[in-house]
mmCIF file of N, CA and C in Angstrom:
data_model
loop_
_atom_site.group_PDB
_atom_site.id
_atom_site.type_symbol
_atom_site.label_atom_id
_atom_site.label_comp_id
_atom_site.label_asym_id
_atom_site.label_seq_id
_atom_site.Cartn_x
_atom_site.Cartn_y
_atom_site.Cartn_z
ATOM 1 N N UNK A 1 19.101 49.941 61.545
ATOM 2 C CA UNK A 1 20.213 49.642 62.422
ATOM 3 C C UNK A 1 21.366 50.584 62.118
ATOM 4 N N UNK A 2 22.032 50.649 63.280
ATOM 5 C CA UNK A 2 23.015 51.337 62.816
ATOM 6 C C UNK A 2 24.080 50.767 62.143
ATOM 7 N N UNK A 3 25.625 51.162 62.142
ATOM 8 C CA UNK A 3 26.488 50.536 61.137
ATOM 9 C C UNK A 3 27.391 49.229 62.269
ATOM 10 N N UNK A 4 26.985 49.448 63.593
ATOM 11 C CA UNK A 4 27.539 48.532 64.644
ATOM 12 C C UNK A 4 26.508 47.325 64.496
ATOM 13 N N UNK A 5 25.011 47.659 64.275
ATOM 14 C CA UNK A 5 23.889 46.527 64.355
ATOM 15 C C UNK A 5 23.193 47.061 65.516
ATOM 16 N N UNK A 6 23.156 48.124 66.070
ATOM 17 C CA UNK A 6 22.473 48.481 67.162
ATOM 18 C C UNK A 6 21.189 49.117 66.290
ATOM 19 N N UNK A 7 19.819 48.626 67.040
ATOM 20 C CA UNK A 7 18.288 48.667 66.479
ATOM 21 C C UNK A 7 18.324 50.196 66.903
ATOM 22 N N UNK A 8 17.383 50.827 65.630
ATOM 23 C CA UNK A 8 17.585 52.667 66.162
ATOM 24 C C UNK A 8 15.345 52.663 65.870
ATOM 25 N N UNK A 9 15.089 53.583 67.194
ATOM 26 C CA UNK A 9 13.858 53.835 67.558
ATOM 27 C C UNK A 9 13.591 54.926 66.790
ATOM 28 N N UNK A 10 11.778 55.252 66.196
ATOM 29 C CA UNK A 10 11.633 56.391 65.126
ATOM 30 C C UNK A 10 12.186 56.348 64.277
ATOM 31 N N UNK A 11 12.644 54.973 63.198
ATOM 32 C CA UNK A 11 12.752 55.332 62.005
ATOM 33 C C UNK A 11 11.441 55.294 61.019
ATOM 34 N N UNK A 12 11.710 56.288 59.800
ATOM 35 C CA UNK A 12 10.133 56.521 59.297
ATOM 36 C C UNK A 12 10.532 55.799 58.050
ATOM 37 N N UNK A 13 9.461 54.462 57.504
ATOM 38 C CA UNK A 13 9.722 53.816 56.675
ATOM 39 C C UNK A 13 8.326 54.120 55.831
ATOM 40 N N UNK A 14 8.558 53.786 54.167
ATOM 41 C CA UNK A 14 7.390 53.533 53.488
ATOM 42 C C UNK A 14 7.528 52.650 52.389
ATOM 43 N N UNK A 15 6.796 52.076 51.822
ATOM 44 C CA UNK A 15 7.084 51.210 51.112
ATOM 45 C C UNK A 15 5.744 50.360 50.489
ATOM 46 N N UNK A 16 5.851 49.605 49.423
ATOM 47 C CA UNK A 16 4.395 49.053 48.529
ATOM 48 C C UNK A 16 4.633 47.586 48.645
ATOM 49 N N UNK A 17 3.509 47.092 48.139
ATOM 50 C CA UNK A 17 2.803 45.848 48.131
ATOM 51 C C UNK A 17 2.746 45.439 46.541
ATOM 52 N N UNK A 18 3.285 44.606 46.275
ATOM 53 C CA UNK A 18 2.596 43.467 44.600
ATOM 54 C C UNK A 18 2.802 42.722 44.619
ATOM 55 N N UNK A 19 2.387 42.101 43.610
ATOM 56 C CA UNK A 19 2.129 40.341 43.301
ATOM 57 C C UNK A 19 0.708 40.125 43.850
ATOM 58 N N UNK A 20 0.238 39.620 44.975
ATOM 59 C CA UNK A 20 -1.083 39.128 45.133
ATOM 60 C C UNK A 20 -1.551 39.628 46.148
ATOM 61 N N UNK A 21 -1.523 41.348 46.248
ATOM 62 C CA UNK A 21 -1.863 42.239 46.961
ATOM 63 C C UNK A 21 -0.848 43.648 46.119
ATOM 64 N N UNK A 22 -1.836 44.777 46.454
ATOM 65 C CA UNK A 22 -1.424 45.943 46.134
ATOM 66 C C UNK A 22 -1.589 47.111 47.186
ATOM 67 N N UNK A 23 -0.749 47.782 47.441
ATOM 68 C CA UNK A 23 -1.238 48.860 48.467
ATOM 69 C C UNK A 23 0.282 49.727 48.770
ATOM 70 N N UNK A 24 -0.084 50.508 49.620
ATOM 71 C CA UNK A 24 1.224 51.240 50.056
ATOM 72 C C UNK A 24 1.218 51.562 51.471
ATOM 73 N N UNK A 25 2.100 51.140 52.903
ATOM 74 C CA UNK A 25 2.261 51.499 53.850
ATOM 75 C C UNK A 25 3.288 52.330 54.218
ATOM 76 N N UNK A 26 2.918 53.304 55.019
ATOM 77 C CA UNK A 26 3.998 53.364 55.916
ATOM 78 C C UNK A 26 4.061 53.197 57.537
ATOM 79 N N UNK A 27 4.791 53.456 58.507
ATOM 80 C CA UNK A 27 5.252 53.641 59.920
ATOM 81 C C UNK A 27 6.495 54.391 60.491
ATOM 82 N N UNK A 28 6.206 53.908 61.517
ATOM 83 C CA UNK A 28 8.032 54.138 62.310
ATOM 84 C C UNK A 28 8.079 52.864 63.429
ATOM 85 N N UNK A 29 8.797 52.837 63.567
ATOM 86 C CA UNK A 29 9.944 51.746 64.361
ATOM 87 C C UNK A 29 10.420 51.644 65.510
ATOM 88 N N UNK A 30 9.594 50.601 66.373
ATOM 89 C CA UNK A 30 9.762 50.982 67.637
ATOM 90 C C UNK A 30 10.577 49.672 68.448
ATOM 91 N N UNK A 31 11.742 49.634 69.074
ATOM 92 C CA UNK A 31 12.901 48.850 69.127
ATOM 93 C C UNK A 31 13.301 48.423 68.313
ATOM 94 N N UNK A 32 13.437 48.554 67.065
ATOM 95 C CA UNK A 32 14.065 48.213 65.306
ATOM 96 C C UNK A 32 13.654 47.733 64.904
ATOM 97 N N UNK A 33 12.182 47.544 65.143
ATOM 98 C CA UNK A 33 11.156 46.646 64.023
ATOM 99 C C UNK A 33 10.054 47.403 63.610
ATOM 100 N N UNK A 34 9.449 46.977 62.471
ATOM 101 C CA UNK A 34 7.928 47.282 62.151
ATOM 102 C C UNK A 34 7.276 46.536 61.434
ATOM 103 N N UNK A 35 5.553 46.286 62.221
ATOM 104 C CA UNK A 35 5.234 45.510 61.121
ATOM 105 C C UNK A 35 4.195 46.281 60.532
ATOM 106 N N UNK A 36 4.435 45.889 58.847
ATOM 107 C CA UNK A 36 3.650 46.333 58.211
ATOM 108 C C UNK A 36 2.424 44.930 57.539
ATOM 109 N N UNK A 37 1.411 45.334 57.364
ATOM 110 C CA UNK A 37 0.026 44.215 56.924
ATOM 111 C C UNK A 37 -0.456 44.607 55.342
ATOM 112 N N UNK A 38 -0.564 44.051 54.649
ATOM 113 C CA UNK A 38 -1.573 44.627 53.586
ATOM 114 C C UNK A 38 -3.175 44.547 53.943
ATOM 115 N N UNK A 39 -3.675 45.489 52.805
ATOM 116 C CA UNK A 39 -4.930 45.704 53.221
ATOM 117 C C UNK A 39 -5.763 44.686 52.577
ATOM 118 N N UNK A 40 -5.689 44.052 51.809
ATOM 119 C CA UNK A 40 -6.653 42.877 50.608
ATOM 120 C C UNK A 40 -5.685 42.029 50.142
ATOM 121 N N UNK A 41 -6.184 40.802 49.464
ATOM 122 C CA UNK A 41 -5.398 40.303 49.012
ATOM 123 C C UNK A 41 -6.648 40.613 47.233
ATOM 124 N N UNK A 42 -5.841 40.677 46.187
ATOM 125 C CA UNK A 42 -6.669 40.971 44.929
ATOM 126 C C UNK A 42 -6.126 39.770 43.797
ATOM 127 N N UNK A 43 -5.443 38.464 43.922
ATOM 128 C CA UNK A 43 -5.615 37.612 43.134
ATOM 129 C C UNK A 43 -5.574 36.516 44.213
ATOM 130 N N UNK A 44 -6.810 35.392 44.174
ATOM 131 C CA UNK A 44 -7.265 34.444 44.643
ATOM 132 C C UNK A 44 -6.579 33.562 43.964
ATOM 133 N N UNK A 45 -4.956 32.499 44.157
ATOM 134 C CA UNK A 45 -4.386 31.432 43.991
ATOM 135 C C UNK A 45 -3.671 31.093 44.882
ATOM 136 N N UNK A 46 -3.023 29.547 44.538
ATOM 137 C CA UNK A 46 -2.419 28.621 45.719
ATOM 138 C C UNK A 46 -0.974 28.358 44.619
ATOM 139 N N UNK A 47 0.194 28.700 44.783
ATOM 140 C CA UNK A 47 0.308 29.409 46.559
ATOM 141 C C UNK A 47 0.129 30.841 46.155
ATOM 142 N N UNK A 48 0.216 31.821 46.894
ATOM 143 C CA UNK A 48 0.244 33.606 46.635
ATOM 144 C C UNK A 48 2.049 33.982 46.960
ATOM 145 N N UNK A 49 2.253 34.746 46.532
ATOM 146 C CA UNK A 49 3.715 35.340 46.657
ATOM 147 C C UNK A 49 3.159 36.852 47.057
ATOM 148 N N UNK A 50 3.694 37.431 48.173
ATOM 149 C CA UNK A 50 3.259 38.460 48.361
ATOM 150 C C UNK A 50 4.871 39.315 48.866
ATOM 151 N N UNK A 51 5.131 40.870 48.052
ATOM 152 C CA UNK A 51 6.475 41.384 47.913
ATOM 153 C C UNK A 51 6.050 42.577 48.550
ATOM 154 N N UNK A 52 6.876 42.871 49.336
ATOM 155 C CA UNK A 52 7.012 44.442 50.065
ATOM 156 C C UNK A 52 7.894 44.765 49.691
ATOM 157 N N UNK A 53 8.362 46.307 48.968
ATOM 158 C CA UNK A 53 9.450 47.106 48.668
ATOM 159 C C UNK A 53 9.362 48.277 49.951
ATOM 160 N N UNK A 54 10.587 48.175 50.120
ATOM 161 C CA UNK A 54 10.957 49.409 50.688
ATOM 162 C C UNK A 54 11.379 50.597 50.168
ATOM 163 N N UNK A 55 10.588 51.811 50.264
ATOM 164 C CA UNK A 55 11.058 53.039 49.017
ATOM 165 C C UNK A 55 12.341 54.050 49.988
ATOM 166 N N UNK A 56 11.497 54.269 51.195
ATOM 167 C CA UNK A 56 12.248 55.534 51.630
ATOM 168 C C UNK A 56 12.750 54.690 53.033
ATOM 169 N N UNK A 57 13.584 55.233 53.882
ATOM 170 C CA UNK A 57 14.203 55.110 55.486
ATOM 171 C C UNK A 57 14.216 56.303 55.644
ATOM 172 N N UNK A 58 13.647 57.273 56.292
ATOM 173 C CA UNK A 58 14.018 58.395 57.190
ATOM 174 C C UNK A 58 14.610 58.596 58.701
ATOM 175 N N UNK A 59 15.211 59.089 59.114
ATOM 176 C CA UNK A 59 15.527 59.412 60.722
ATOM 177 C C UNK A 59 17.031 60.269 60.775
ATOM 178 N N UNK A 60 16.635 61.761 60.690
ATOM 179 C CA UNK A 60 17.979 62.615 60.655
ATOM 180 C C UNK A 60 18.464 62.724 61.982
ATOM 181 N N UNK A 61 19.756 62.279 62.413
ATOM 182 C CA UNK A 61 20.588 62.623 61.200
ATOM 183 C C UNK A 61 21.339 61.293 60.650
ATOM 184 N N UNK A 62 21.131 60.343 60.501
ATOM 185 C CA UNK A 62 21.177 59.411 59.981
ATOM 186 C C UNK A 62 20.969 59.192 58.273
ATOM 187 N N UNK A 63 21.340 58.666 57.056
ATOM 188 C CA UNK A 63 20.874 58.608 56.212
ATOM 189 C C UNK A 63 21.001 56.984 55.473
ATOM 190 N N UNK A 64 20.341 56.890 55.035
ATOM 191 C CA UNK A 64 19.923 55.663 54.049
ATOM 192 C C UNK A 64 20.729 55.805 52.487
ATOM 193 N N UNK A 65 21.895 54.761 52.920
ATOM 194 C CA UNK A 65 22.053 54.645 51.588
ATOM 195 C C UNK A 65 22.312 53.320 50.866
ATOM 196 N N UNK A 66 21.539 53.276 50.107
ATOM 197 C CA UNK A 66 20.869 51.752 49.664
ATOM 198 C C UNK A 66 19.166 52.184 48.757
ATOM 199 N N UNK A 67 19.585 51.698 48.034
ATOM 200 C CA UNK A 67 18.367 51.838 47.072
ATOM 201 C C UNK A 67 17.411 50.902 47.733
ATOM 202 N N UNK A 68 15.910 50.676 46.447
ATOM 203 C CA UNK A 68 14.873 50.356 47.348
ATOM 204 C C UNK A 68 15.235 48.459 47.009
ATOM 205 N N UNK A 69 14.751 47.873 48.973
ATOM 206 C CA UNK A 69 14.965 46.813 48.854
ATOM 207 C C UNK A 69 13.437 46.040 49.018
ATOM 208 N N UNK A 70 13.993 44.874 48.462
ATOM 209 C CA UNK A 70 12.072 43.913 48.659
ATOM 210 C C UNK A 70 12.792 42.613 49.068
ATOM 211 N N UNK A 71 11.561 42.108 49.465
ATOM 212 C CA UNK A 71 11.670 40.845 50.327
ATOM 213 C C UNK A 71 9.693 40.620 49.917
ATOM 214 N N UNK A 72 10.121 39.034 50.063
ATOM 215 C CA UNK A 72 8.695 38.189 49.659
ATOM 216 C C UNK A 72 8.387 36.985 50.633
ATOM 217 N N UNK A 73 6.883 36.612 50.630
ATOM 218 C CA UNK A 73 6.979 35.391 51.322
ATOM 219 C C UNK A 73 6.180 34.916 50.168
ATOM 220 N N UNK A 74 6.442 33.622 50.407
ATOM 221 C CA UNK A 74 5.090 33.056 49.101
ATOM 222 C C UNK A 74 4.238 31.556 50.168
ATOM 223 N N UNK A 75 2.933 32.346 50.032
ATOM 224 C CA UNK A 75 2.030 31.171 51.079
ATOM 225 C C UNK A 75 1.481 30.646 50.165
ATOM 226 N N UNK A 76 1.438 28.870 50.936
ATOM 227 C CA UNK A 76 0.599 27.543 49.991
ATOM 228 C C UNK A 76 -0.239 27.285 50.767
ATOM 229 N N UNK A 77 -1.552 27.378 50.290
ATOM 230 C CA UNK A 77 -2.891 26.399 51.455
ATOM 231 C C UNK A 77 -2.335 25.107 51.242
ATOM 232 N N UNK A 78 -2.588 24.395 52.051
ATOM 233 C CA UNK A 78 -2.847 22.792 52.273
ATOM 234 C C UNK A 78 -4.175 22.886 52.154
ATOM 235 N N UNK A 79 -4.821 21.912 51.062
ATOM 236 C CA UNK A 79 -6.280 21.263 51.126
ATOM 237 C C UNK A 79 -6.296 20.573 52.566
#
């Protein structure tokens, strides 16, 4: 987004996977979103916490400044 909150198209993001999945995606951003998926999940428990970091934001001439941020969800099966 920009610094008003307006969603910006073609930004190039990358960023990793841990806790109860490992991997690394990237994309770009099309009306100010992206979704990213992991590829496996590699520890089998209830609930799983699964963390995406964000490493890089690209889109010149624009720049990113903010170190890398993460965000988690943590899923519980119901028996």
């Amino acid at each position: 987004m920009t610094a008003d909150g307006s969603p910006l198209d073609g930004v190039s993001i990358a960023g990793r996977w841990s806790h109860a999945t490992s991997d690394f995606d990237t994309g770009m951003t099309t009306n100010g979103s992206l979704v990213v998926t992991s590829d496996e999940v590699r520890w089998r428990g209830n609930p799983l916490t699964f963390v995406f970091t964000l490493d890089s934001v690209t889109k010149p001439p624009y720049t990113y400044e903010g170190g890398s941020i993460s965000d988690s969800i943590t899923v519980t099966q119901v028996p």
